[in-house]
mmCIF file of C-alpha atoms and ligand atoms in Angstrom:
data_model
loop_
_atom_site.group_PDB
_atom_site.id
_atom_site.type_symbol
_atom_site.label_atom_id
_atom_site.label_comp_id
_atom_site.label_asym_id
_atom_site.label_seq_id
_atom_site.Cartn_x
_atom_site.Cartn_y
_atom_site.Cartn_z
ATOM 1 C CA MET I 1 -28.956 -8.600 24.681
ATOM 2 C CA SER I 2 -32.010 -7.881 22.716
ATOM 3 C CA SER I 3 -33.621 -5.744 25.387
ATOM 4 C CA ASP I 4 -30.501 -3.553 25.556
ATOM 5 C CA ILE I 5 -31.363 -2.370 22.041
ATOM 6 C CA PHE I 6 -33.877 0.115 23.201
ATOM 7 C CA LEU I 7 -31.639 2.893 24.341
ATOM 8 C CA ASN I 8 -32.816 6.443 24.394
ATOM 9 C CA ASP I 9 -30.939 9.114 22.526
ATOM 10 C CA LYS I 10 -28.986 10.193 25.588
ATOM 11 C CA GLN I 11 -27.943 6.667 26.463
ATOM 12 C CA LEU I 12 -26.877 6.203 22.894
ATOM 13 C CA LYS I 13 -24.844 9.311 22.807
ATOM 14 C CA THR I 14 -22.981 8.399 25.985
ATOM 15 C CA LEU I 15 -22.244 4.924 24.559
ATOM 16 C CA ASP I 16 -21.154 6.445 21.288
ATOM 17 C CA LYS I 17 -18.872 8.843 23.148
ATOM 18 C CA LYS I 18 -17.397 6.139 25.270
ATOM 19 C CA LEU I 19 -16.603 4.016 22.205
ATOM 20 C CA GLN I 20 -14.975 7.015 20.405
ATOM 21 C CA SER I 21 -12.102 6.545 22.845
ATOM 22 C CA ILE I 22 -11.948 2.872 22.351
ATOM 23 C CA ILE I 23 -12.220 2.925 18.524
ATOM 24 C CA ARG I 24 -9.153 4.902 18.190
ATOM 25 C CA LYS I 25 -9.020 5.726 14.491
ATOM 26 C CA THR I 26 -11.540 4.170 12.173
ATOM 27 C CA GLY I 27 -10.200 6.036 9.077
ATOM 28 C CA LEU I 28 -13.714 5.735 7.622
ATOM 29 C CA ASP I 29 -15.836 8.514 6.258
ATOM 30 C CA ARG I 30 -18.793 9.454 8.423
ATOM 31 C CA LYS I 31 -21.282 7.738 6.346
ATOM 32 C CA THR I 32 -19.391 4.414 6.265
ATOM 33 C CA GLN I 33 -18.609 4.777 9.893
ATOM 34 C CA ALA I 34 -22.258 5.214 10.722
ATOM 35 C CA GLU I 35 -23.117 2.091 8.582
ATOM 36 C CA VAL I 36 -20.524 -0.064 10.165
ATOM 37 C CA PHE I 37 -20.973 1.085 13.745
ATOM 38 C CA ASP I 38 -24.742 1.049 13.902
ATOM 39 C CA LYS I 39 -26.506 0.959 17.300
ATOM 40 C CA LYS I 40 -26.557 -2.786 17.552
ATOM 41 C CA THR I 41 -22.960 -3.119 16.528
ATOM 42 C CA LEU I 42 -21.925 -0.464 18.987
ATOM 43 C CA LEU I 43 -23.686 -2.501 21.739
ATOM 44 C CA THR I 44 -22.080 -5.718 20.582
ATOM 45 C CA ILE I 45 -18.592 -4.123 20.743
ATOM 46 C CA GLU I 46 -19.381 -2.749 24.146
ATOM 47 C CA LYS I 47 -20.282 -6.243 25.348
ATOM 48 C CA LEU I 48 -16.945 -7.523 24.029
ATOM 49 C CA ILE I 49 -15.175 -4.743 25.869
ATOM 50 C CA SER I 50 -17.034 -5.143 29.132
ATOM 51 C CA ASN I 51 -16.497 -8.902 28.911
ATOM 52 C CA ARG I 52 -12.825 -8.182 28.638
ATOM 53 C CA VAL I 53 -12.357 -9.748 25.141
ATOM 54 C CA LEU I 54 -11.349 -6.453 23.566
ATOM 55 C CA ASP I 55 -9.542 -3.414 24.755
ATOM 56 C CA ILE I 56 -9.101 -1.361 21.659
ATOM 57 C CA ILE I 57 -10.034 -1.194 18.099
ATOM 58 C CA ASP I 58 -6.931 0.222 16.550
ATOM 59 C CA PHE I 59 -7.381 0.973 12.857
ATOM 60 C CA PRO I 60 -9.016 -0.578 9.674
ATOM 61 C CA ILE I 61 -7.140 -3.240 7.855
ATOM 62 C CA SER I 62 -9.782 -3.543 5.069
ATOM 63 C CA THR I 63 -13.042 -1.944 4.080
ATOM 64 C CA GLY I 64 -15.424 -3.969 1.960
ATOM 65 C CA LYS I 65 -18.868 -3.966 0.892
ATOM 66 C CA GLU I 66 -20.052 -6.614 3.348
ATOM 67 C CA GLY I 67 -17.688 -6.225 6.162
ATOM 68 C CA ASN I 68 -14.837 -4.329 7.671
ATOM 69 C CA VAL I 69 -11.766 -5.725 9.349
ATOM 70 C CA PHE I 70 -10.044 -3.837 12.032
ATOM 71 C CA ARG I 71 -6.865 -4.457 14.010
ATOM 72 C CA GLY I 72 -7.723 -4.729 17.668
ATOM 73 C CA VAL I 73 -5.921 -5.284 20.890
ATOM 74 C CA THR I 74 -7.163 -7.618 23.732
ATOM 75 C CA THR I 75 -7.075 -6.863 27.430
ATOM 76 C CA GLU I 76 -3.957 -9.164 27.505
ATOM 77 C CA ASN I 77 -2.308 -6.963 24.885
ATOM 78 C CA LYS I 78 -2.500 -9.508 22.188
ATOM 79 C CA LEU I 79 -3.233 -8.300 18.558
ATOM 80 C CA VAL I 80 -6.411 -9.520 16.944
ATOM 81 C CA ALA I 81 -8.365 -9.093 13.775
ATOM 82 C CA VAL I 82 -11.893 -7.860 14.369
ATOM 83 C CA LYS I 83 -14.182 -8.525 11.426
ATOM 84 C CA ILE I 84 -17.549 -6.710 11.582
ATOM 85 C CA TYR I 85 -20.236 -7.659 9.121
ATOM 86 C CA ARG I 86 -22.612 -4.682 8.285
ATOM 87 C CA ILE I 87 -26.154 -5.448 9.237
ATOM 88 C CA SER I 88 -27.939 -2.606 7.484
ATOM 89 C CA THR I 89 -26.307 -2.157 4.124
ATOM 90 C CA SER I 90 -24.712 -5.469 3.323
ATOM 91 C CA THR I 91 -25.306 -6.742 -0.114
ATOM 92 C CA PHE I 92 -25.534 -10.460 0.579
ATOM 93 C CA LYS I 93 -27.008 -11.309 -2.678
ATOM 94 C CA HIS I 94 -26.138 -14.851 -2.701
ATOM 95 C CA ILE I 95 -26.033 -15.435 0.941
ATOM 96 C CA THR I 96 -29.011 -17.705 1.180
ATOM 97 C CA GLN I 97 -27.665 -20.410 -1.094
ATOM 98 C CA TYR I 98 -24.800 -20.744 1.435
ATOM 99 C CA ILE I 99 -26.785 -20.630 4.621
ATOM 100 C CA PHE I 100 -29.970 -22.545 3.735
ATOM 101 C CA GLY I 101 -28.170 -25.673 2.459
ATOM 102 C CA ASP I 102 -26.494 -26.116 5.759
ATOM 103 C CA PRO I 103 -28.079 -28.264 8.365
ATOM 104 C CA ARG I 104 -26.085 -26.327 11.099
ATOM 105 C CA PHE I 105 -28.355 -23.314 10.462
ATOM 106 C CA LYS I 106 -31.667 -25.046 9.788
ATOM 107 C CA SER I 107 -33.683 -23.283 12.444
ATOM 108 C CA ILE I 108 -32.833 -19.653 12.174
ATOM 109 C CA HIS I 109 -35.508 -17.014 11.504
ATOM 110 C CA LYS I 110 -34.890 -15.527 8.189
ATOM 111 C CA THR I 111 -34.447 -11.807 9.101
ATOM 112 C CA ARG I 112 -31.500 -9.969 7.707
ATOM 113 C CA GLN I 113 -30.022 -9.453 11.183
ATOM 114 C CA ASN I 114 -30.328 -13.127 12.098
ATOM 115 C CA ILE I 115 -28.833 -14.137 8.775
ATOM 116 C CA ILE I 116 -25.807 -12.023 9.331
ATOM 117 C CA TYR I 117 -25.406 -13.286 12.834
ATOM 118 C CA ALA I 118 -25.587 -16.806 11.544
ATOM 119 C CA TRP I 119 -23.110 -15.917 8.852
ATOM 120 C CA THR I 120 -20.650 -14.624 11.463
ATOM 121 C CA LYS I 121 -21.058 -17.774 13.485
ATOM 122 C CA LYS I 122 -20.686 -20.008 10.484
ATOM 123 C CA GLU I 123 -17.292 -18.218 9.783
ATOM 124 C CA PHE I 124 -16.240 -18.834 13.371
ATOM 125 C CA LYS I 125 -17.156 -22.523 13.199
ATOM 126 C CA ASN I 126 -15.438 -22.984 9.911
ATOM 127 C CA LEU I 127 -12.263 -21.434 11.179
ATOM 128 C CA GLU I 128 -12.493 -23.692 14.240
ATOM 129 C CA ARG I 129 -12.772 -26.783 11.914
ATOM 130 C CA LEU I 130 -9.662 -25.752 9.910
ATOM 131 C CA ASN I 131 -7.612 -25.242 12.910
ATOM 132 C CA LYS I 132 -8.676 -28.541 14.369
ATOM 133 C CA ILE I 133 -7.369 -30.434 11.356
ATOM 134 C CA GLY I 134 -4.211 -28.371 11.091
ATOM 135 C CA VAL I 135 -4.964 -26.237 7.985
ATOM 136 C CA LYS I 136 -3.492 -22.854 8.391
ATOM 137 C CA ALA I 137 -6.169 -20.241 9.087
ATOM 138 C CA PRO I 138 -6.617 -17.589 11.643
ATOM 139 C CA LYS I 139 -7.457 -18.992 15.073
ATOM 140 C CA PRO I 140 -10.966 -17.886 15.965
ATOM 141 C CA ILE I 141 -11.384 -16.267 19.336
ATOM 142 C CA ILE I 142 -14.978 -15.269 19.750
ATOM 143 C CA SER I 143 -18.021 -14.579 17.478
ATOM 144 C CA TYR I 144 -20.664 -12.519 18.870
ATOM 145 C CA ASN I 145 -23.585 -11.203 16.794
ATOM 146 C CA ASN I 146 -22.027 -9.669 13.706
ATOM 147 C CA VAL I 147 -18.557 -9.423 15.112
ATOM 148 C CA LEU I 148 -15.826 -12.073 14.771
ATOM 149 C CA VAL I 149 -12.587 -11.736 16.713
ATOM 150 C CA MET I 150 -9.738 -13.915 15.498
ATOM 151 C CA GLN I 151 -5.953 -14.236 15.468
ATOM 152 C CA TYR I 152 -4.299 -11.353 13.720
ATOM 153 C CA LEU I 153 -1.975 -12.244 10.830
ATOM 154 C CA GLY I 154 0.792 -9.815 10.353
ATOM 155 C CA GLU I 155 3.539 -7.970 11.901
ATOM 156 C CA LYS I 156 3.009 -5.139 14.479
ATOM 157 C CA ASN I 157 2.409 -2.363 11.979
ATOM 158 C CA LYS I 158 1.490 -4.200 8.835
ATOM 159 C CA SER I 159 -1.097 -6.921 8.323
ATOM 160 C CA ALA I 160 -0.055 -9.948 6.254
ATOM 161 C CA PRO I 161 -0.429 -9.301 2.408
ATOM 162 C CA MET I 162 -2.876 -11.198 0.208
ATOM 163 C CA LEU I 163 -1.403 -13.857 -2.062
ATOM 164 C CA LYS I 164 -2.059 -11.781 -5.022
ATOM 165 C CA ASP I 165 0.262 -8.962 -3.809
ATOM 166 C CA VAL I 166 3.378 -11.009 -3.126
ATOM 167 C CA LYS I 167 5.898 -12.619 -5.358
ATOM 168 C CA ILE I 168 6.616 -16.096 -3.879
ATOM 169 C CA GLU I 169 9.946 -17.739 -4.319
ATOM 170 C CA ASN I 170 8.575 -21.259 -4.003
ATOM 171 C CA PRO I 171 5.375 -21.335 -5.978
ATOM 172 C CA GLU I 172 5.326 -25.124 -6.391
ATOM 173 C CA GLU I 173 5.475 -25.713 -2.631
ATOM 174 C CA ILE I 174 2.807 -23.071 -1.885
ATOM 175 C CA TYR I 175 0.555 -24.455 -4.624
ATOM 176 C CA GLU I 176 0.971 -28.018 -3.388
ATOM 177 C CA SER I 177 0.307 -27.003 0.167
ATOM 178 C CA LEU I 178 -2.905 -25.122 -0.901
ATOM 179 C CA ILE I 179 -4.219 -28.099 -2.877
ATOM 180 C CA GLY I 180 -3.377 -30.248 0.164
ATOM 181 C CA SER I 181 -5.302 -27.912 2.380
ATOM 182 C CA ILE I 182 -8.482 -28.034 0.287
ATOM 183 C CA LYS I 183 -8.252 -31.759 0.116
ATOM 184 C CA LYS I 184 -7.777 -31.998 3.850
ATOM 185 C CA MET I 185 -10.655 -29.656 4.373
ATOM 186 C CA TYR I 186 -12.944 -31.747 2.263
ATOM 187 C CA GLN I 187 -11.918 -35.110 3.493
ATOM 188 C CA LYS I 188 -11.283 -34.347 7.144
ATOM 189 C CA ALA I 189 -13.543 -31.562 7.989
ATOM 190 C CA ASP I 190 -16.252 -32.144 5.504
ATOM 191 C CA LEU I 191 -15.823 -28.537 4.308
ATOM 192 C CA VAL I 192 -15.624 -26.623 0.991
ATOM 193 C CA HIS I 193 -14.433 -22.952 1.148
ATOM 194 C CA GLY I 194 -16.299 -21.804 -1.714
ATOM 195 C CA ASP I 195 -14.358 -18.563 -2.350
ATOM 196 C CA ILE I 196 -10.739 -19.579 -2.615
ATOM 197 C CA SER I 197 -8.658 -17.256 -4.568
ATOM 198 C CA GLU I 198 -5.489 -15.184 -4.278
ATOM 199 C CA TYR I 199 -7.612 -12.596 -2.405
ATOM 200 C CA ASN I 200 -8.673 -14.923 0.399
ATOM 201 C CA ILE I 201 -5.238 -16.353 1.010
ATOM 202 C CA LEU I 202 -2.864 -14.306 3.228
ATOM 203 C CA TYR I 203 0.943 -14.868 2.916
ATOM 204 C CA TYR I 204 2.164 -14.824 6.527
ATOM 205 C CA ARG I 205 5.632 -15.832 7.690
ATOM 206 C CA SER I 206 6.293 -17.656 4.318
ATOM 207 C CA LYS I 207 3.126 -19.708 4.587
ATOM 208 C CA PRO I 208 -0.377 -19.416 3.020
ATOM 209 C CA TYR I 209 -3.285 -18.867 5.442
ATOM 210 C CA ILE I 210 -6.752 -19.436 4.200
ATOM 211 C CA ILE I 211 -9.177 -16.603 5.335
ATOM 212 C CA ASP I 212 -12.821 -15.442 4.717
ATOM 213 C CA LEU I 213 -14.697 -18.601 5.689
ATOM 214 C CA GLY I 214 -18.158 -17.205 5.906
ATOM 215 C CA GLN I 215 -19.461 -18.827 2.798
ATOM 216 C CA GLY I 216 -17.742 -22.168 3.531
ATOM 217 C CA VAL I 217 -20.264 -25.098 3.227
ATOM 218 C CA LEU I 218 -20.397 -28.674 4.341
ATOM 219 C CA ASN I 219 -19.607 -31.145 1.685
ATOM 220 C CA LYS I 220 -23.233 -32.454 1.801
ATOM 221 C CA HIS I 221 -24.359 -29.023 0.676
ATOM 222 C CA PRO I 222 -26.085 -29.387 -2.746
ATOM 223 C CA ASN I 223 -23.624 -27.143 -4.542
ATOM 224 C CA ALA I 224 -20.546 -28.256 -2.657
ATOM 225 C CA GLN I 225 -18.876 -30.117 -5.477
ATOM 226 C CA GLU I 226 -19.511 -27.211 -7.829
ATOM 227 C CA PHE I 227 -17.915 -24.792 -5.326
ATOM 228 C CA LEU I 228 -14.969 -27.157 -4.802
ATOM 229 C CA LYS I 229 -14.365 -27.445 -8.520
ATOM 230 C CA ARG I 230 -14.366 -23.632 -8.737
ATOM 231 C CA ASP I 231 -11.924 -23.378 -5.813
ATOM 232 C CA ILE I 232 -9.535 -25.758 -7.560
ATOM 233 C CA ASN I 233 -9.948 -23.902 -10.812
ATOM 234 C CA ASN I 234 -9.078 -20.587 -9.157
ATOM 235 C CA LEU I 235 -5.862 -21.940 -7.547
ATOM 236 C CA VAL I 236 -4.840 -23.619 -10.821
ATOM 237 C CA ARG I 237 -5.584 -20.452 -12.833
ATOM 238 C CA TYR I 238 -3.478 -18.256 -10.323
ATOM 239 C CA PHE I 239 -0.591 -20.555 -10.254
ATOM 240 C CA LYS I 240 -0.440 -20.849 -14.102
ATOM 241 C CA LYS I 241 1.396 -17.472 -13.965
ATOM 242 C CA TYR I 242 4.230 -19.190 -12.058
ATOM 243 C CA GLY I 243 4.374 -21.837 -14.815
ATOM 244 C CA ILE I 244 2.602 -24.547 -12.809
ATOM 245 C CA LYS I 245 0.415 -26.806 -14.999
ATOM 246 C CA ALA I 246 -2.287 -28.834 -13.532
ATOM 247 C CA ASN I 247 -5.520 -30.678 -14.448
ATOM 248 C CA VAL I 248 -8.410 -29.443 -12.553
ATOM 249 C CA GLU I 249 -10.489 -32.555 -13.259
ATOM 250 C CA LYS I 250 -7.772 -34.864 -11.923
ATOM 251 C CA ILE I 251 -7.364 -32.931 -8.758
ATOM 252 C CA PHE I 252 -11.132 -32.755 -8.188
ATOM 253 C CA ASP I 253 -11.494 -36.589 -8.698
ATOM 254 C CA ASN I 254 -8.619 -37.244 -6.306
ATOM 255 C CA ILE I 255 -10.269 -35.045 -3.621
ATOM 256 C CA ILE I 256 -13.822 -36.358 -3.749
ATOM 257 C CA LYS I 257 -12.926 -40.081 -4.296
HETATM 258 N N1 ATP Z 1 -6.956 -12.550 10.644
HETATM 259 C C1 ATP Z 1 -6.489 -11.613 9.896
HETATM 260 N N2 ATP Z 1 -5.361 -11.064 10.095
HETATM 261 C C2 ATP Z 1 -4.946 -9.997 9.413
HETATM 262 N N3 ATP Z 1 -5.693 -9.446 8.363
HETATM 263 C C3 ATP Z 1 -6.811 -9.985 8.031
HETATM 264 C C4 ATP Z 1 -7.395 -11.062 8.813
HETATM 265 N N4 ATP Z 1 -8.607 -11.312 8.225
HETATM 266 C C5 ATP Z 1 -8.752 -10.501 7.296
HETATM 267 N N5 ATP Z 1 -7.834 -9.609 7.113
HETATM 268 C C6 ATP Z 1 -7.764 -8.626 6.149
HETATM 269 O O1 ATP Z 1 -8.967 -8.133 5.764
HETATM 270 C C7 ATP Z 1 -9.230 -8.311 4.346
HETATM 271 C C8 ATP Z 1 -10.631 -8.760 4.215
HETATM 272 O O2 ATP Z 1 -10.955 -10.034 4.957
HETATM 273 P P1 ATP Z 1 -11.887 -10.999 4.409
HETATM 274 O O3 ATP Z 1 -11.433 -11.534 3.033
HETATM 275 O O4 ATP Z 1 -12.124 -12.081 5.457
HETATM 276 O O5 ATP Z 1 -13.199 -10.208 4.279
HETATM 277 P P2 ATP Z 1 -14.243 -10.014 2.997
HETATM 278 O O6 ATP Z 1 -15.538 -10.481 3.408
HETATM 279 O O7 ATP Z 1 -13.698 -10.578 1.800
HETATM 280 O O8 ATP Z 1 -14.420 -8.492 2.851
HETATM 281 P P3 ATP Z 1 -14.860 -7.846 1.547
HETATM 282 O O9 ATP Z 1 -16.196 -7.313 1.700
HETATM 283 O O10 ATP Z 1 -13.733 -6.861 1.334
HETATM 284 O O11 ATP Z 1 -14.833 -8.872 0.324
HETATM 285 C C9 ATP Z 1 -8.214 -9.388 3.908
HETATM 286 O O12 ATP Z 1 -7.903 -9.358 2.587
HETATM 287 C C10 ATP Z 1 -7.049 -9.127 4.843
HETATM 288 O O13 ATP Z 1 -6.215 -8.123 4.254
HETATM 289 MG MG1 MG Z 2 -12.309 -11.815 1.239
#
């Protein structure tokens, strides 16, 4: 792949044009579009298309500072979510504390590009772990460089809402299920999410799905317990508005025991 990066202007133009028809409607302004779809990312997407993973990138679901999520369609006509981390302009201020405490990524060279590729792979692996132990999260399909393709959560024309944007009828049940999930993650997958909140939980077919696993760390990580407590705290804080009372310390002790 690395040698492919040296394209001349003409080759790049041709590739860009070809991808214009695949990336139907990015809905992004030109500057953002150029930032997200830089040369390497275009090549990565082309590879996913020529390897028959992706057929089309439909439209953006979310535009963030570090990454963009698009709806995509596979060659088998399945809907997928395509998360693209920005290589050039991402603001991964705290990224190192999540990557360098993780023995799975001990040997990466610390260039920005490699760190972002490792981050993408880490999200893929963490999603795999969650699915293996039966915690609801998008099923990962492939991670390649800075692009992660995963199960799309949502209906045909509307992606699943974040927990913060829905009014749930059975808060007690959803809360218990989420606490159960972070317990299971810690005890059965040795994993702490590290950024659990009503923003990183999607409400899909009446069930909470945990997303955004890039910063997830193994429970051996030096800050794992601190992150776990913060995750519990975020859930407890959020569910307070539904009248649910809980003791963060007690839950924490019960999980790490
Ligand atoms: N598998 C999925 N199916 C449907 N929508 C998704 C999926 N994954 C992510 N999204 C949508 O994209 C949004 C951003 O995803 P995610 O939280 O993983 O990225 P992020 O790193 O937080 O991005 P940001 O830079 O905006 O913080 C989610 O809130 C959700 O709306
Ligand atoms: Mg998020």
